[in-house]
PDB file of C-alpha atoms in Angstrom:
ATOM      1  CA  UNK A   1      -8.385  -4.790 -15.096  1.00  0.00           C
ATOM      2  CA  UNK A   2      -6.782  -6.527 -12.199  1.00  0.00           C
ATOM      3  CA  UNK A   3      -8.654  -7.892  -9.676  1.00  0.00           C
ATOM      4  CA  UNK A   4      -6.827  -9.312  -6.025  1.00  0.00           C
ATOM      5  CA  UNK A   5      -8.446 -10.867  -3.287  1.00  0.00           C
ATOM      6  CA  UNK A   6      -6.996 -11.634  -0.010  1.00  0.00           C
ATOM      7  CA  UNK A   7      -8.352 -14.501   2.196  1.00  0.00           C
ATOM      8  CA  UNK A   8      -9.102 -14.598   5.571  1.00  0.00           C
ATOM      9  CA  UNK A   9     -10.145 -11.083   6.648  1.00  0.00           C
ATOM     10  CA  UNK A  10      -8.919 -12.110  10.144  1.00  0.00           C
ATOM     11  CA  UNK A  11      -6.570 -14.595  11.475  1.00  0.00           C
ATOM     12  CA  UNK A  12      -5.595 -16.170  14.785  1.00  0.00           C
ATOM     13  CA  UNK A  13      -2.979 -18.112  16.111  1.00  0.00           C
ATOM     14  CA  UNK A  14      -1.028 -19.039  18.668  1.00  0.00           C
ATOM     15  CA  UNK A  15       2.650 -17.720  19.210  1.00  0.00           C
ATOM     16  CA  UNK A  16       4.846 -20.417  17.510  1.00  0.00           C
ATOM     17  CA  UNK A  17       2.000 -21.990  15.141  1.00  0.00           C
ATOM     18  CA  UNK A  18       2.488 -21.276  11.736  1.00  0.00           C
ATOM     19  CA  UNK A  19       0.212 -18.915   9.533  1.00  0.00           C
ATOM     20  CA  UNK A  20      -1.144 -18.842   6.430  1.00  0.00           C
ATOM     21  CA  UNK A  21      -2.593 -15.586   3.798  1.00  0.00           C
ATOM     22  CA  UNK A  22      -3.610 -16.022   0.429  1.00  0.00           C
ATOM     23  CA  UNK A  23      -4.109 -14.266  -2.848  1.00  0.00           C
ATOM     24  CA  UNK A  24      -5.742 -14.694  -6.131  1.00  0.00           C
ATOM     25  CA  UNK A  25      -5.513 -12.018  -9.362  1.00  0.00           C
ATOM     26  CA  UNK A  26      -7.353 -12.125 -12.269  1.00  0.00           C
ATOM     27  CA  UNK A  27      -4.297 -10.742 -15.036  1.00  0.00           C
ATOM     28  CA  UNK A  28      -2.441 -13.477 -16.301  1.00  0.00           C
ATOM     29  CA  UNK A  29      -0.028 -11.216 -17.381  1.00  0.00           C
ATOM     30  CA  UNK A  30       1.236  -9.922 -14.074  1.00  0.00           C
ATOM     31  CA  UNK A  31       4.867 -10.661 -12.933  1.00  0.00           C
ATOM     32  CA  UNK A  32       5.018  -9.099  -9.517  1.00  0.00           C
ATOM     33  CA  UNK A  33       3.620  -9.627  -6.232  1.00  0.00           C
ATOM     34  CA  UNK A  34       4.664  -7.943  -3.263  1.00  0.00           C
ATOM     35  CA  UNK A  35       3.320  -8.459   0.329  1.00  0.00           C
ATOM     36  CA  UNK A  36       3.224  -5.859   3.104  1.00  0.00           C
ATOM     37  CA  UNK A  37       2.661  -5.330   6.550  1.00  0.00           C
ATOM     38  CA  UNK A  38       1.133  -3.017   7.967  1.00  0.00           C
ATOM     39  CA  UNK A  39       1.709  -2.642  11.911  1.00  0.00           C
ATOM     40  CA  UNK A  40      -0.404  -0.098  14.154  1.00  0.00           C
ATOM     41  CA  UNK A  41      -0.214   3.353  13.194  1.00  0.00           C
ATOM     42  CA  UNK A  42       2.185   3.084  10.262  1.00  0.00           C
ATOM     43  CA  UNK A  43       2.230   2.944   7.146  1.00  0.00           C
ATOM     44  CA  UNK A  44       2.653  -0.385   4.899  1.00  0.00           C
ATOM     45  CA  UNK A  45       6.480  -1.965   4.932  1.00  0.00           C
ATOM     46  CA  UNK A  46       7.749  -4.038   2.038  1.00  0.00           C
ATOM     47  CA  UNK A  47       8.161  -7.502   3.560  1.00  0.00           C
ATOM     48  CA  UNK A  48       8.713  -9.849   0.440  1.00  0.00           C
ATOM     49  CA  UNK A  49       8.179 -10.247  -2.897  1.00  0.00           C
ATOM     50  CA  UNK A  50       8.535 -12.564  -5.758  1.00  0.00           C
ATOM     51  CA  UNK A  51       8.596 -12.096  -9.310  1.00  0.00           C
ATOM     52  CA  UNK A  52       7.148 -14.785 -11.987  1.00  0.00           C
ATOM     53  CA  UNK A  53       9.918 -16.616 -12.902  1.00  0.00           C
ATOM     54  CA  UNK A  54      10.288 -18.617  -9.440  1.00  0.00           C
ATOM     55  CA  UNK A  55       7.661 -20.174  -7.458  1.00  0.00           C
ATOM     56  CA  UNK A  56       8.992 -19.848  -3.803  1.00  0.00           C
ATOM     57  CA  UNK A  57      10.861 -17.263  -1.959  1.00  0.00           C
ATOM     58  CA  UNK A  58      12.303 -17.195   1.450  1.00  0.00           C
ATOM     59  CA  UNK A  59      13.627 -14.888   4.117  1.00  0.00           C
ATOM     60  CA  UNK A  60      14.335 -16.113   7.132  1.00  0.00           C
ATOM     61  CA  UNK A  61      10.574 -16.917   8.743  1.00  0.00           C
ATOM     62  CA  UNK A  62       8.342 -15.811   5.556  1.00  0.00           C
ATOM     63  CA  UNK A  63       7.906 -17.323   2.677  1.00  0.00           C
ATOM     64  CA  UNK A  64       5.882 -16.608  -0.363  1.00  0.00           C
ATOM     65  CA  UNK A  65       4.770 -19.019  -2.758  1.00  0.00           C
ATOM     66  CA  UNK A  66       3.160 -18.575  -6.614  1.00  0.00           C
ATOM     67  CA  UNK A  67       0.816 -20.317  -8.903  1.00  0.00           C
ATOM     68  CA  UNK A  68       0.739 -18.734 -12.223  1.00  0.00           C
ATOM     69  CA  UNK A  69      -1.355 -21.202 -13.132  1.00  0.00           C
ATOM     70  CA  UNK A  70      -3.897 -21.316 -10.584  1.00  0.00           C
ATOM     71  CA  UNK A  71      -3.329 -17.370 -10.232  1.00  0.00           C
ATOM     72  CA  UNK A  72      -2.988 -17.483  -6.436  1.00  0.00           C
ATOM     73  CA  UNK A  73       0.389 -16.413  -3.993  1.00  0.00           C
ATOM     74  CA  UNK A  74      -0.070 -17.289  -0.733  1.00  0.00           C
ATOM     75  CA  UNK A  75       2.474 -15.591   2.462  1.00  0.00           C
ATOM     76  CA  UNK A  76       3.513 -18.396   4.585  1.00  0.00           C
ATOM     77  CA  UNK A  77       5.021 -17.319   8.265  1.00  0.00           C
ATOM     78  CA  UNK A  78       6.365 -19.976  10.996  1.00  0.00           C
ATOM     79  CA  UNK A  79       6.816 -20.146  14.232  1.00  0.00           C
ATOM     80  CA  UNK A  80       4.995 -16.525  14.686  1.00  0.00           C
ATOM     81  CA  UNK A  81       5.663 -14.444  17.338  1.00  0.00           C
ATOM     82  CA  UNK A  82       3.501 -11.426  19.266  1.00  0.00           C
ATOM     83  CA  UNK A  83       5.685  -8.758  16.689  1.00  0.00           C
ATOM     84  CA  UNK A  84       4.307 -10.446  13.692  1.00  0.00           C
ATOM     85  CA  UNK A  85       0.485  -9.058  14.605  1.00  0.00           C
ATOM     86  CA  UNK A  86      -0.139  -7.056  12.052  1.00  0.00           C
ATOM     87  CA  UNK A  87      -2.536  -6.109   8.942  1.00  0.00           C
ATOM     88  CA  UNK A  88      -0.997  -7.693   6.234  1.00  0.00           C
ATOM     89  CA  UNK A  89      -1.817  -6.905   1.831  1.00  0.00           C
ATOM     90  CA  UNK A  90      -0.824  -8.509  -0.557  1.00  0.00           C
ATOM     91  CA  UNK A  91      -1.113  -6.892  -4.106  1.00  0.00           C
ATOM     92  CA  UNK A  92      -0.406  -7.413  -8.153  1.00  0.00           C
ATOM     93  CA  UNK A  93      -0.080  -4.998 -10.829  1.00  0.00           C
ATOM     94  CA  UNK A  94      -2.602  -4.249 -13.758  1.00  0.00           C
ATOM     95  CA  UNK A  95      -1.677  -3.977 -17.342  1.00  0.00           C
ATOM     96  CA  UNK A  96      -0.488   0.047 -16.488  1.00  0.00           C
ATOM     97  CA  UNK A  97       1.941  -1.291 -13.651  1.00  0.00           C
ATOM     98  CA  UNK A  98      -0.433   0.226 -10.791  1.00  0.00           C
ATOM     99  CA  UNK A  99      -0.129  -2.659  -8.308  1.00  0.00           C
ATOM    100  CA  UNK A 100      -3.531  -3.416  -6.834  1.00  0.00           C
ATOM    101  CA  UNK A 101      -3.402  -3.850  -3.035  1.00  0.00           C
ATOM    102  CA  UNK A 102      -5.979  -6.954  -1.533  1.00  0.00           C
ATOM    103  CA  UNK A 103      -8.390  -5.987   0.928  1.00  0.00           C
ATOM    104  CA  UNK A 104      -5.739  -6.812   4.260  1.00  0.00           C
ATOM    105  CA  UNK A 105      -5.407  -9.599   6.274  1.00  0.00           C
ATOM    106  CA  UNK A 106      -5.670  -8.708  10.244  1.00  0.00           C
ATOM    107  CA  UNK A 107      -2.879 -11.061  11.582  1.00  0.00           C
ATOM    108  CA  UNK A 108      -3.265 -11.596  15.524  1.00  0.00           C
ATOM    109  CA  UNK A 109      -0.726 -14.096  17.452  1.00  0.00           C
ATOM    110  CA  UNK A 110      -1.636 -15.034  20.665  1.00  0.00           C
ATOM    111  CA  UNK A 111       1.127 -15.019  23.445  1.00  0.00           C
TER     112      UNK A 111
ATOM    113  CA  UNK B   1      17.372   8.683   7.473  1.00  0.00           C
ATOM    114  CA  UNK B   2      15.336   7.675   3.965  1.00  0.00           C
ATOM    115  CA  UNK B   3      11.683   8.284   4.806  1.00  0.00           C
ATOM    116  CA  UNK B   4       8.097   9.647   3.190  1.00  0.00           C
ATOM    117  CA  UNK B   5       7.425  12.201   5.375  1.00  0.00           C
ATOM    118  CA  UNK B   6       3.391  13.571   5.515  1.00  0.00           C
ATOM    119  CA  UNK B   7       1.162  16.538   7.190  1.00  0.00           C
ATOM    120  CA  UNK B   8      -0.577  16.694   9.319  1.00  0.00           C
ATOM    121  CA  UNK B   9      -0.799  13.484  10.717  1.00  0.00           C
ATOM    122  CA  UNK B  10      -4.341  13.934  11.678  1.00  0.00           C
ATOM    123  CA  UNK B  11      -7.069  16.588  11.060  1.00  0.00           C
ATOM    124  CA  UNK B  12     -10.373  17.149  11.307  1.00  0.00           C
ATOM    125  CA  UNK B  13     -12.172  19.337   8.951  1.00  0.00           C
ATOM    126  CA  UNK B  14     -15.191  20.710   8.218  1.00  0.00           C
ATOM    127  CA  UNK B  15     -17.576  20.292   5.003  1.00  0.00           C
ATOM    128  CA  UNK B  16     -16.052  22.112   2.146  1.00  0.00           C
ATOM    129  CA  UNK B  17     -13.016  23.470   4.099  1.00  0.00           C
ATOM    130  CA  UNK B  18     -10.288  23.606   1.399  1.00  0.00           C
ATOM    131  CA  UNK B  19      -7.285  21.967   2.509  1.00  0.00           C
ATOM    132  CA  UNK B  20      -4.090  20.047   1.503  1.00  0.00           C
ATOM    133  CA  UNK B  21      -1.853  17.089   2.713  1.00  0.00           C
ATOM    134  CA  UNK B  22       1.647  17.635   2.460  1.00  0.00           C
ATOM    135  CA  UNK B  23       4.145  14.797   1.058  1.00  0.00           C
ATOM    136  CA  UNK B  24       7.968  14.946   0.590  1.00  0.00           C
ATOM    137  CA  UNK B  25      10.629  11.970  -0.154  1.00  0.00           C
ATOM    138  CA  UNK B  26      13.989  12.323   0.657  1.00  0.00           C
ATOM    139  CA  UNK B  27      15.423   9.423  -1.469  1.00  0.00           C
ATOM    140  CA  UNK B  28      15.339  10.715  -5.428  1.00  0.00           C
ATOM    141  CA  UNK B  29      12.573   8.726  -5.807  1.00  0.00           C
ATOM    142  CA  UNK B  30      10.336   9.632  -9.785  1.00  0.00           C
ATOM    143  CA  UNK B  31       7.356   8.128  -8.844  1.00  0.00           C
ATOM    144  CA  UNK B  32       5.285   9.216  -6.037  1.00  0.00           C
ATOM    145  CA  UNK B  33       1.373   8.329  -5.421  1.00  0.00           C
ATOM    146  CA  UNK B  34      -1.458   8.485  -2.617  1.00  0.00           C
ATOM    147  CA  UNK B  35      -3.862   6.076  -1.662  1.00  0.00           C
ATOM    148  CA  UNK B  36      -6.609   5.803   0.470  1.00  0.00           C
ATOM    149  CA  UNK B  37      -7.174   3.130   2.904  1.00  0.00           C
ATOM    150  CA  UNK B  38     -11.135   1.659   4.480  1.00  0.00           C
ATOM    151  CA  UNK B  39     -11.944  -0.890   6.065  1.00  0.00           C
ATOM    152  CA  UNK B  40     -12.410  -3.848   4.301  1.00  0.00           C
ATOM    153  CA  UNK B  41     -11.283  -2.380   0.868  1.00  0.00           C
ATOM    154  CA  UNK B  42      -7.573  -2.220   1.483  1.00  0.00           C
ATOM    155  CA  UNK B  43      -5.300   0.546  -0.130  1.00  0.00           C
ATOM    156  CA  UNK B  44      -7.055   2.004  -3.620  1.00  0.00           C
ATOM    157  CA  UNK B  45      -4.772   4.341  -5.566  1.00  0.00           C
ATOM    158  CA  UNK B  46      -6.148   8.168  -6.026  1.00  0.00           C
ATOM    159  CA  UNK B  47      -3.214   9.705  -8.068  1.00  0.00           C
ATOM    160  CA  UNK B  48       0.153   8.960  -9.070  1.00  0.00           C
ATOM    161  CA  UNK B  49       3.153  10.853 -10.420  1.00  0.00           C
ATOM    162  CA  UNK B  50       5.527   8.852 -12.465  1.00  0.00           C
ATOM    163  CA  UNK B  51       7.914  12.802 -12.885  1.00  0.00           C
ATOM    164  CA  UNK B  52       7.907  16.223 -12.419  1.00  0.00           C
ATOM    165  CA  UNK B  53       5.258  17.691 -13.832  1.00  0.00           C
ATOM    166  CA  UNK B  54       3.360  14.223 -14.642  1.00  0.00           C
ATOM    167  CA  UNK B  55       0.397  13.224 -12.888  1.00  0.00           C
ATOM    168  CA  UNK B  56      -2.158  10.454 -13.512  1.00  0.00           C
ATOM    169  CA  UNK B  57      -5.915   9.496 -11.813  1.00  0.00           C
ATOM    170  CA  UNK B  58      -5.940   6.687  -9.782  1.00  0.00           C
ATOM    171  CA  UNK B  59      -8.374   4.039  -9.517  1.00  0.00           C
ATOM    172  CA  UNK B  60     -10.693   6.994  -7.552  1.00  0.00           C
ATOM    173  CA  UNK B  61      -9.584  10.390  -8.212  1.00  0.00           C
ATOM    174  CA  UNK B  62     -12.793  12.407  -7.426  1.00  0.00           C
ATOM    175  CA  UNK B  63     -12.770  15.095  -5.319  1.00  0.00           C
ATOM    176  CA  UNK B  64      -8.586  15.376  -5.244  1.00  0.00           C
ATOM    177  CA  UNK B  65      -6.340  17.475  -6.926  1.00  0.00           C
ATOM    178  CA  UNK B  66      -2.431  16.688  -7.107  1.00  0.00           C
ATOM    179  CA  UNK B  67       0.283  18.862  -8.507  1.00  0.00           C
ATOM    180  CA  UNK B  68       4.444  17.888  -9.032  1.00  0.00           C
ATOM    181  CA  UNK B  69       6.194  21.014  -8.948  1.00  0.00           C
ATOM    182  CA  UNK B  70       9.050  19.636  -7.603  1.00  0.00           C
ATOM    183  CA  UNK B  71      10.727  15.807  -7.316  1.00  0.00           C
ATOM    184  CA  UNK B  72      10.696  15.518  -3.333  1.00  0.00           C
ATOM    185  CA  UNK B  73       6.912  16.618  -2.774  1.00  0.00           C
ATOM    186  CA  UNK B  74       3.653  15.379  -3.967  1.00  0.00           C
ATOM    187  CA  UNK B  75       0.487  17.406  -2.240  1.00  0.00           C
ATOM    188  CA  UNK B  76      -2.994  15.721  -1.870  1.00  0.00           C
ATOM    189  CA  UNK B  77      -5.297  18.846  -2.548  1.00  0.00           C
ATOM    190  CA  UNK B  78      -9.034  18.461  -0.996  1.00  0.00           C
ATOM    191  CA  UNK B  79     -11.097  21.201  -2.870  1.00  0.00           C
ATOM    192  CA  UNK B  80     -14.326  20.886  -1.053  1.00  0.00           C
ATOM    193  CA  UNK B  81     -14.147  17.975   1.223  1.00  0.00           C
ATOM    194  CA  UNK B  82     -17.138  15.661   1.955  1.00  0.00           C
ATOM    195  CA  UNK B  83     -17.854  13.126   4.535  1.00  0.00           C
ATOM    196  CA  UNK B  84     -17.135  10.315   2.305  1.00  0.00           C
ATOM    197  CA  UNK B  85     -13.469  11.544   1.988  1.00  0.00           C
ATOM    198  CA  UNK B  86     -13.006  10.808   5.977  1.00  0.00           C
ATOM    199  CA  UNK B  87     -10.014   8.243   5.309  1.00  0.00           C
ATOM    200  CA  UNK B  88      -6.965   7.102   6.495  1.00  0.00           C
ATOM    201  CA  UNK B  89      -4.302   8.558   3.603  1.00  0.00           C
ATOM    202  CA  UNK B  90      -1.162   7.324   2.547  1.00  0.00           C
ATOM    203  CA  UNK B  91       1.500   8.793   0.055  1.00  0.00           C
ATOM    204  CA  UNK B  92       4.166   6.647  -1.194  1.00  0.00           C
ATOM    205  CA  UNK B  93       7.275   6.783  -3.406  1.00  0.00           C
ATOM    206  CA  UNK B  94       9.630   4.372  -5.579  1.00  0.00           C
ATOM    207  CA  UNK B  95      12.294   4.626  -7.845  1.00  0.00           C
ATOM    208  CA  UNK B  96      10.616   3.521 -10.352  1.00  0.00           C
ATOM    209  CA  UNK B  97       7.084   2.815 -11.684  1.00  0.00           C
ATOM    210  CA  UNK B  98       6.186  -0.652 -11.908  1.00  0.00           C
ATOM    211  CA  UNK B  99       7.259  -3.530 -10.195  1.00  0.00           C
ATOM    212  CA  UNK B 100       9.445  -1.909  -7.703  1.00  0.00           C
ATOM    213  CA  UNK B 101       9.316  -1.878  -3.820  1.00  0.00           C
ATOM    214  CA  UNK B 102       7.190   1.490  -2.609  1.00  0.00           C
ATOM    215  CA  UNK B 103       7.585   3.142   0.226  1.00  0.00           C
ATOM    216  CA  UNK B 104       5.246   4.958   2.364  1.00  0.00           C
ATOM    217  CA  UNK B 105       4.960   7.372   4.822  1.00  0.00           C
ATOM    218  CA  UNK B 106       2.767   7.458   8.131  1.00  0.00           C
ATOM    219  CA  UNK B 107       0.001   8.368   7.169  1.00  0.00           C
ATOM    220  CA  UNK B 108      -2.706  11.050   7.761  1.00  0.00           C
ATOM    221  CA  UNK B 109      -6.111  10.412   9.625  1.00  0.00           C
ATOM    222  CA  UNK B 110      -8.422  12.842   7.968  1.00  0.00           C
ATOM    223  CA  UNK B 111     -12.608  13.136   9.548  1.00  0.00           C
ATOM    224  CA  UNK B 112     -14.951  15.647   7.491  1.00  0.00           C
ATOM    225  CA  UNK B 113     -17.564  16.549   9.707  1.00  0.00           C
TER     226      UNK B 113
END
């Protein structure tokens, strides 16, 4: 089945720097890789996704990028600001269309 | 307003206490699921509904029940709860199965003492 892991755990950085999560899967097959975030006390938001026929999206600040062949999507954000602290997952669906959610990436952006 | 809507927001329980977590979507939505969310293991699927009346295990399904009676709700039944159920719970809905944005509610902070 599909396997996703999310790298770092925990990241740092200061307000305006730019910051960088990423993602490997194991099904070559998969075609669909959201990323969420998560902020204090709610539940996980839809912030982009991409789908396997393109290898960059953008909106605005975020950006996601894909390897098919390397099987890694990485969520890039610039010039971060104190609202973008969050716990951000990234996920991929297995060969049922369950999308499996990495293990969260603890975003903090220092003022 | 389009929202997942779930109760009680937080509850603390007792060994073997029977109880249940309510979820309703207001949005149409066929496919409806819960999760469970720990530390360091991110969100891992218990059950999901893809219709009325269809339910499906999850990556880790023991010691829940489900049921789809209706579209709009989706309960999270705890038979006899144990300590390893203390979680942080999520339900969530989409349109669609598959490759389609879900949405989830607020979640509920359940401790089994």
């Amino acid at each position: 089945g599909e396997n996703v892991e999310q790298h770092p755990s925990t990241l740092s950085v200061q307000e305006g720097d730019s910051a960088v999560i990423k993602c490997t899967y194991s099904d070559s097959a998969s075609n669909y890789f959201p990323w969420y975030k998560q902020e204090l006390g709610k539940g996980p938001q839809l912030i982009i996704d991409i789908r396997s026929n393109v290898g960059e999206k953008k909106d605005q600040r975020i950006a996601v990028t894909l390897n098919k062949t390397a099987k890694h999507f990485s969520l890039h954000i610039t010039e971060t600001q104190p609202e973008d602290s969050a716990v951000y997952f990234c996920a991929a669906p297995d060969s049922s269309y369950k999308l499996i959610f990495g293990s969260g990436t603890r975003l903090l952006v220092r003022p | 307003e389009a929202q997942v809507t779930q109760n009680p927001r937080y509850l603390i329980t007792v060994t073997g206490k029977k109880l249940t977590v309510t979820c309703s979507q207001n949005m149409n939505h066929e496919y409806m699921s819960w999760y469970r969310q720990d530390p360091g293991l991110g969100l891992r699927q218990i059950y999901y509904s893809m219709n009325v009346e269809v339910t499906d295990k999850g990556d880790v399904p023991e010691g829940y029940k489900v049921s789809r009676k209706e579209k709009r709700n989706f309960p999270l039944i705890l038979e006899s709860p144990s300590p390893n159920q203390t979680s942080l719970y999520f339900c969530a809905s989409s349109l669609y199965g598959g490759p389609n944005e879900q949405f989830f509610g607020p979640g509920t902070r359940l401790t089994v003492l």
